[in-house]
Structures are given as C-alpha cells and as structure tokens.
Amino acid sequence: MTSAIASRRNITPVTIIGGYLGAGKTTLVNQLLRQADGLRLAVLVNDFGDLPIDADLIESQDETVINIAGGCVCCSFGSDLIAALMDIRDMDPRLEHVLIEASGVALPEAISESVGLLAEFERSSVIVMADAETVRRRSTETYFADTIERELQCADVILLNKADIATAEELAETSGWLGTDFPNAVQLQTQNATVPIHALLDPETGIHLDKPRNGQARAGAGGHPAYLSAVVEFEAGIDPGAVADRLAQSKNGLLRSKGHVQAADGAVYAVQTVWRRSEVRKSRAGVGNLGKVVVIAITARQA
C-alpha cells in the first residue's frame, strides 16, 4: 500500500488494460464502451487492428480516430503514447477517462511510468486480463513466463476471464495460485469480460454521485448482483490518511473508493483506494460533493 501527497488540478484518470493475446482485452473494452452511458471515454491502442471496436458502436472513422456513439473515441498512437495523451488532453469537449490497451506496446508498468510524466493525467488502476483455462500453464512457458509474471505483479485488478470454460478444478487451482503469488491484486472471475463499468473505472467518473445517497447501496450496471456501490459521508476535520488506510483494509471487501474529504486545517484532499493500494493527494478548493466518498464493494465471492 502506498500513499502520496500532491497538488493537482483537472486530472484525467487513466486505466491501463494488460493481458496476453486472447485473454479478453478487446471484449472488455467493448463491454465498457457499451456501458459508458454518457461517460466520455478515450481508448488508446497501438493500432486499430489490435483492438477492433464493435462495428455497431462506430459513428465515423479516419486514419487515427474512431468516433464512438455517446461521445467516446478510440485513438491509434503508434509508438508515441505521450503525444496521443496530449491530443486527448486538448479535445473539446473534454474526455473524462482514458483506457490504454497495453498488449503489443509495452508492459503496464512502462505505460504507467509514461502516464506519470504528464501532470494532467494520473494512473487510476491497472487491470490485467487472464484466461482462466490457460494462464497457469502459460506462466511456465519460456516465451510467456516473464511477461505474464510482470503483468500480474503490477495488477491492481486481475480479471480471471473465461471462468465458464475452465473446469471447477482448474478454476480453483488458478485462483489459489493467483491469490498466493499476487496477493496485492483483487481477483474477479468473469465470463465474456462482463463486469459493471463502475467496478473497474474511477468511481467518480464510472458512476454519478446523484444516484446512491447516504450509504444506500445499489446493484451494479445491469443489476449485476456481485457489486454494490454507495456513498459514505465524512465530517470535516477528519484525517485523510486515516480514511484511506481504513478503506484500503482488505477485510472491508472494497474493490475501489474515491472522494474528497476536508482535514482539520481546512485543506481538501482527494482519497482513492484500489483494493489495498491507497493514495491521498491535496486537491483544489471548491470541489463538489465534499465529504462524500464513493465505495464499490464485492458482495459475492469472486476469488
């Protein structure tokens, strides 16, 4: 668990999606785009051919940008990720969340380092897709072992996809191995990469604060029974670090949380947790929904 203090404005969260070929990255991105519901997402890929967007989502396309229904875009960045992020930064209307697909370009940790070079963006989380039927075997193969190991080591969330294809024995063995070797990542078992968008993306952009109130939980996107979101309220004068530490305790069963709280000296801090990783940073004055932290919990056993 790490904690950092920084003063930033107009920060766009970035979610990095990794995983080896065939694990389900393309399916996940299309699933998230279908659930955007007015959230303006940017998807960055090395080449359009590496991550085809479902045809019925596309409104128009040129050599470098695909415009997607609902205000989302998909951009090809070739070998220059920084330039692509700067283009995203300057788009009008402003895009609210960036997804970067890591396969064939770099490992998630390298992409995270690149994101950190631009003050207008911050890493929200690293999601690594893993094929429930094959990931354990591939992790021992000469050509895959190092890459898979490094991807899983930097994951905040491991989506153990195609859980319906693996046998019960395979699923139990793989889940146990992941939990032992990569204990700092939360593990979610999925079929067809189906996960509510608010369970993976920055809670402040993945769901809207006007939906849940005062700790009233609601089912995830599509009424998914495994995830609930709620708003937890904190009074002014609380210790932001203590809030983050408490939310990041694994016994709470929280997948993610994010919001703004006011410290005893009047300063406002953004608090964010992704499973056991936490971050606290000084925020600008005048932020909305002060004292409200969105929390997303797993209500059914996923790992």
Coordinates of C-alpha atoms in Angstrom, one line a residue:
M1 CA 0.0 0.0 0.0
T2 CA 1.4 3.4 -0.9
S3 CA 0.4 7.0 -0.1
A4 CA 1.3 10.1 -2.0
I5 CA 0.5 13.8 -1.5
A6 CA 0.4 16.1 -4.5
S7 CA -1.5 19.2 -5.5
R8 CA -3.1 18.8 -8.9
R9 CA -6.0 20.3 -11.0
N10 CA -8.1 19.0 -13.8
I11 CA -6.7 15.5 -13.6
T12 CA -8.0 12.8 -16.0
P13 CA -7.8 9.3 -14.6
V14 CA -6.2 6.6 -16.8
T15 CA -6.9 2.9 -16.6
I16 CA -4.4 0.5 -18.1
I17 CA -5.6 -2.8 -19.5
G18 CA -3.0 -5.6 -19.9
G19 CA -3.0 -9.3 -20.6
Y20 CA -1.7 -11.7 -23.2
L21 CA -3.3 -12.3 -26.6
G22 CA -6.7 -14.0 -26.4
A23 CA -7.3 -13.2 -22.7
G24 CA -10.2 -10.9 -23.5
K25 CA -8.9 -7.3 -23.6
T26 CA -10.9 -6.5 -26.8
T27 CA -14.1 -7.9 -25.3
L28 CA -13.6 -5.9 -22.1
V29 CA -13.1 -2.6 -23.9
N30 CA -16.2 -3.1 -26.0
Q31 CA -18.1 -4.1 -22.9
L32 CA -17.0 -0.8 -21.2
L33 CA -17.9 1.3 -24.2
R34 CA -21.4 -0.2 -24.2
Q35 CA -21.9 0.7 -20.6
A36 CA -20.5 4.3 -20.9
D37 CA -23.9 5.9 -20.6
G38 CA -22.8 9.4 -21.3
L39 CA -19.3 9.0 -19.8
R40 CA -16.8 10.3 -22.4
L41 CA -14.2 7.6 -22.7
A42 CA -11.0 7.7 -24.8
V43 CA -9.5 4.3 -25.8
L44 CA -5.8 4.4 -26.8
V45 CA -4.4 1.5 -28.8
N46 CA -1.2 0.9 -30.6
D47 CA -3.0 0.0 -33.8
F48 CA -6.7 -0.2 -34.6
G49 CA -6.2 -3.7 -35.9
D50 CA -5.0 -4.8 -32.5
L51 CA -8.3 -3.8 -30.8
P52 CA -11.3 -3.8 -33.1
I53 CA -14.2 -1.8 -31.8
D54 CA -17.6 -3.4 -32.4
A55 CA -18.9 -2.1 -35.7
D56 CA -22.3 -1.0 -34.3
L57 CA -20.6 1.4 -31.9
I58 CA -18.7 3.3 -34.6
E59 CA -20.2 6.6 -35.9
S60 CA -17.2 7.6 -38.0
Q61 CA -13.6 6.8 -38.6
D62 CA -10.4 8.3 -40.1
E63 CA -6.8 7.3 -40.1
T64 CA -6.2 8.0 -36.4
V65 CA -9.5 8.4 -34.6
I66 CA -12.7 6.3 -34.4
N67 CA -15.7 8.3 -33.1
I68 CA -18.0 6.1 -31.0
A69 CA -21.6 6.6 -30.1
G70 CA -22.1 8.6 -26.9
G71 CA -19.1 10.8 -27.2
C72 CA -16.3 8.3 -26.8
V73 CA -13.3 8.0 -29.1
C74 CA -10.7 5.4 -30.0
C75 CA -7.3 6.7 -31.0
S76 CA -4.3 5.0 -32.5
F77 CA -1.0 6.2 -31.1
G78 CA 1.6 4.1 -32.8
S79 CA 4.8 4.4 -30.8
D80 CA 4.1 7.8 -29.3
L81 CA 1.9 7.4 -26.3
I82 CA 2.8 10.8 -24.8
A83 CA 1.7 12.7 -28.0
A84 CA -1.6 10.8 -28.1
L85 CA -2.3 11.7 -24.4
M86 CA -1.6 15.4 -25.2
D87 CA -4.0 15.2 -28.1
I88 CA -6.6 13.7 -25.7
R89 CA -6.0 16.5 -23.3
D90 CA -6.8 19.1 -25.9
M91 CA -10.0 17.6 -27.2
D92 CA -13.2 19.5 -26.8
P93 CA -15.5 18.5 -25.2
R94 CA -13.1 17.1 -22.6
L95 CA -12.8 13.4 -22.3
E96 CA -13.4 12.1 -18.8
H97 CA -11.5 8.8 -18.6
V98 CA -8.7 7.2 -20.6
L99 CA -8.3 3.5 -21.3
I100 CA -4.9 2.3 -22.6
E101 CA -4.6 -1.2 -24.0
A102 CA -1.1 -2.4 -23.3
S103 CA -0.7 -5.5 -25.4
G104 CA 1.9 -5.3 -28.2
V105 CA 3.2 -1.9 -27.0
A106 CA 4.7 -2.2 -23.5
L107 CA 4.1 -3.8 -20.2
P108 CA 1.6 -2.0 -17.9
E109 CA 4.3 -0.7 -15.6
A110 CA 6.1 1.1 -18.5
I111 CA 2.8 2.7 -19.6
S112 CA 2.1 3.8 -16.1
E113 CA 5.5 5.5 -16.0
S114 CA 4.7 7.3 -19.2
V115 CA 1.4 8.5 -17.9
G116 CA 3.2 9.8 -14.8
L117 CA 5.2 12.2 -17.0
L118 CA 2.1 14.3 -17.7
A119 CA 0.6 16.4 -14.9
E120 CA -2.9 16.4 -16.4
F121 CA -3.2 12.6 -16.1
E122 CA -2.9 10.1 -13.3
R123 CA -3.0 6.3 -13.2
S124 CA -6.3 5.1 -11.8
S125 CA -5.6 1.4 -11.9
V126 CA -4.0 -1.5 -13.8
I127 CA -6.4 -4.2 -14.9
V128 CA -4.8 -7.4 -16.2
M129 CA -6.9 -9.9 -18.2
A130 CA -6.0 -13.6 -17.6
D131 CA -7.6 -16.6 -19.3
A132 CA -8.8 -18.9 -16.5
E133 CA -8.2 -22.0 -18.6
T134 CA -4.6 -21.2 -19.8
V135 CA -2.9 -18.6 -17.7
R136 CA -1.3 -21.0 -15.2
R137 CA 0.1 -23.2 -17.9
R138 CA 1.4 -20.2 -20.0
S139 CA 3.1 -18.7 -16.9
T140 CA 5.5 -21.7 -17.1
E141 CA 6.3 -21.5 -20.8
T142 CA 9.6 -20.0 -21.9
Y143 CA 8.1 -17.3 -24.3
F144 CA 5.3 -16.2 -22.0
A145 CA 6.5 -16.6 -18.4
D146 CA 8.4 -13.3 -17.8
T147 CA 5.7 -11.2 -19.5
I148 CA 2.8 -12.8 -17.6
E149 CA 4.7 -12.6 -14.3
R150 CA 5.5 -8.9 -14.8
E151 CA 1.9 -8.1 -15.9
L152 CA 0.4 -9.8 -12.9
Q153 CA 2.9 -8.3 -10.4
C154 CA 1.7 -4.7 -11.3
A155 CA -2.0 -5.5 -11.4
D156 CA -4.5 -3.8 -9.1
V157 CA -7.3 -6.0 -10.5
I158 CA -6.9 -9.4 -12.2
L159 CA -9.9 -10.4 -14.3
L160 CA -9.8 -14.1 -14.4
N161 CA -11.8 -14.3 -17.7
K162 CA -13.5 -17.3 -19.4
A163 CA -14.3 -18.7 -16.0
D164 CA -17.1 -20.7 -17.6
I165 CA -14.7 -22.6 -19.9
A166 CA -12.3 -23.7 -17.2
T167 CA -13.2 -26.8 -15.1
A168 CA -14.0 -26.3 -11.4
E169 CA -10.7 -27.9 -10.5
E170 CA -8.8 -25.6 -12.9
L171 CA -10.6 -22.5 -11.7
A172 CA -9.9 -23.4 -8.0
E173 CA -6.2 -24.1 -8.7
T174 CA -5.6 -21.0 -10.8
S175 CA -7.5 -18.8 -8.3
G176 CA -5.4 -20.1 -5.4
W177 CA -2.2 -19.6 -7.3
L178 CA -3.0 -16.0 -8.2
G179 CA -4.0 -15.3 -4.6
T180 CA -0.8 -16.7 -3.2
D181 CA 1.7 -15.3 -5.8
F182 CA 0.0 -11.9 -6.4
P183 CA -1.8 -11.1 -3.1
N184 CA -1.9 -7.3 -3.7
A185 CA -4.4 -7.6 -6.6
V186 CA -8.1 -8.2 -6.2
Q187 CA -9.2 -11.1 -8.3
L188 CA -12.5 -11.1 -10.2
Q189 CA -13.8 -14.1 -12.1
T190 CA -15.7 -13.2 -15.2
Q191 CA -17.4 -14.6 -18.3
N192 CA -17.1 -12.8 -21.6
A193 CA -15.3 -10.0 -19.7
T194 CA -18.7 -8.9 -18.2
V195 CA -18.0 -6.5 -15.3
P196 CA -20.1 -3.4 -14.4
I197 CA -18.2 -0.3 -15.6
H198 CA -18.3 1.3 -12.1
A199 CA -16.5 -1.7 -10.6
L200 CA -13.4 -1.0 -12.8
L201 CA -13.2 2.7 -13.6
D202 CA -12.5 5.6 -11.3
P203 CA -15.6 5.7 -9.1
E204 CA -16.1 9.5 -9.6
T205 CA -16.3 9.1 -13.3
G206 CA -17.6 5.5 -13.5
I207 CA -20.8 6.3 -11.6
H208 CA -22.5 9.5 -10.7
L209 CA -22.9 10.8 -7.2
D210 CA -26.5 11.7 -7.7
K211 CA -27.5 8.0 -7.8
P212 CA -26.6 6.5 -4.5
R213 CA -27.0 8.6 -1.3
N214 CA -26.2 8.3 2.4
G215 CA -24.8 4.8 2.2
Q216 CA -27.8 3.5 0.2
A217 CA -26.3 0.7 -1.9
R218 CA -27.4 -0.1 -5.4
A219 CA -26.7 -3.0 -7.8
G220 CA -24.1 -2.6 -10.4
A221 CA -24.6 -1.9 -14.0
G222 CA -27.3 -4.2 -15.5
G223 CA -28.3 -5.2 -12.0
H224 CA -25.2 -7.3 -11.5
P225 CA -25.6 -8.9 -8.1
A226 CA -21.9 -9.2 -7.3
Y227 CA -21.1 -5.5 -7.0
L228 CA -22.7 -2.7 -5.0
S229 CA -21.9 1.0 -4.8
A230 CA -22.7 3.5 -2.1
V231 CA -21.7 6.9 -0.8
V232 CA -20.1 7.2 2.6
E233 CA -20.1 10.6 4.2
F234 CA -17.3 12.0 6.4
E235 CA -17.5 15.1 8.5
A236 CA -15.0 18.0 8.2
G237 CA -11.8 17.7 10.3
I238 CA -11.1 14.1 9.6
D239 CA -7.6 12.7 8.9
P240 CA -7.5 11.9 5.2
G241 CA -4.7 9.4 5.6
A242 CA -6.7 7.5 8.3
V243 CA -9.7 7.4 5.9
A244 CA -7.6 6.0 3.1
D245 CA -5.9 3.4 5.4
R246 CA -9.3 2.3 6.7
L247 CA -10.9 2.0 3.3
A248 CA -7.9 0.0 2.0
Q249 CA -8.1 -2.7 4.7
S250 CA -8.9 -6.0 2.9
K251 CA -11.4 -7.0 5.5
N252 CA -13.7 -4.3 4.3
G253 CA -14.2 -6.1 1.0
L254 CA -14.0 -2.9 -1.0
L255 CA -12.8 -3.0 -4.6
R256 CA -12.4 0.7 -5.0
S257 CA -13.3 4.0 -3.4
K258 CA -12.7 7.7 -4.2
G259 CA -13.9 11.1 -3.0
H260 CA -12.9 14.3 -1.3
V261 CA -12.6 15.0 2.5
Q262 CA -11.7 18.0 4.5
A263 CA -8.9 17.9 7.0
A264 CA -8.7 19.7 10.4
D265 CA -6.7 22.6 8.8
G266 CA -9.4 23.2 6.2
A267 CA -7.4 21.7 3.3
V268 CA -9.3 19.4 0.9
Y269 CA -7.8 16.0 0.0
A270 CA -8.8 13.5 -2.7
V271 CA -8.8 10.0 -1.3
Q272 CA -8.6 7.0 -3.6
T273 CA -8.2 3.3 -3.0
V274 CA -7.9 0.3 -5.3
W275 CA -8.1 -2.8 -3.2
R276 CA -5.1 -2.5 -0.8
R277 CA -3.4 0.4 -2.7
S278 CA -4.3 3.9 -1.4
E279 CA -3.5 7.4 -2.4
V280 CA -4.1 10.7 -0.7
R281 CA -3.4 14.0 -2.6
K282 CA -4.2 17.6 -1.9
S283 CA -7.0 18.9 -4.0
R284 CA -8.2 22.2 -5.2
A285 CA -10.6 24.3 -3.1
G286 CA -14.3 24.4 -4.1
V287 CA -14.6 20.7 -5.2
G288 CA -18.1 19.4 -5.3
N289 CA -19.5 16.6 -3.1
L290 CA -17.1 17.4 -0.3
G291 CA -17.1 14.8 2.4
K292 CA -18.6 12.1 0.1
V293 CA -16.6 9.1 -0.8
V294 CA -18.0 6.6 -3.4
V295 CA -17.3 3.0 -2.4
I296 CA -17.7 -0.1 -4.5
A297 CA -17.9 -3.4 -2.8
I298 CA -17.9 -7.1 -3.9
T299 CA -20.9 -8.7 -2.4
A300 CA -20.4 -12.2 -3.9
R301 CA -17.2 -14.2 -3.7
Q302 CA -15.2 -13.6 -6.9
A303 CA -11.8 -15.1 -6.0

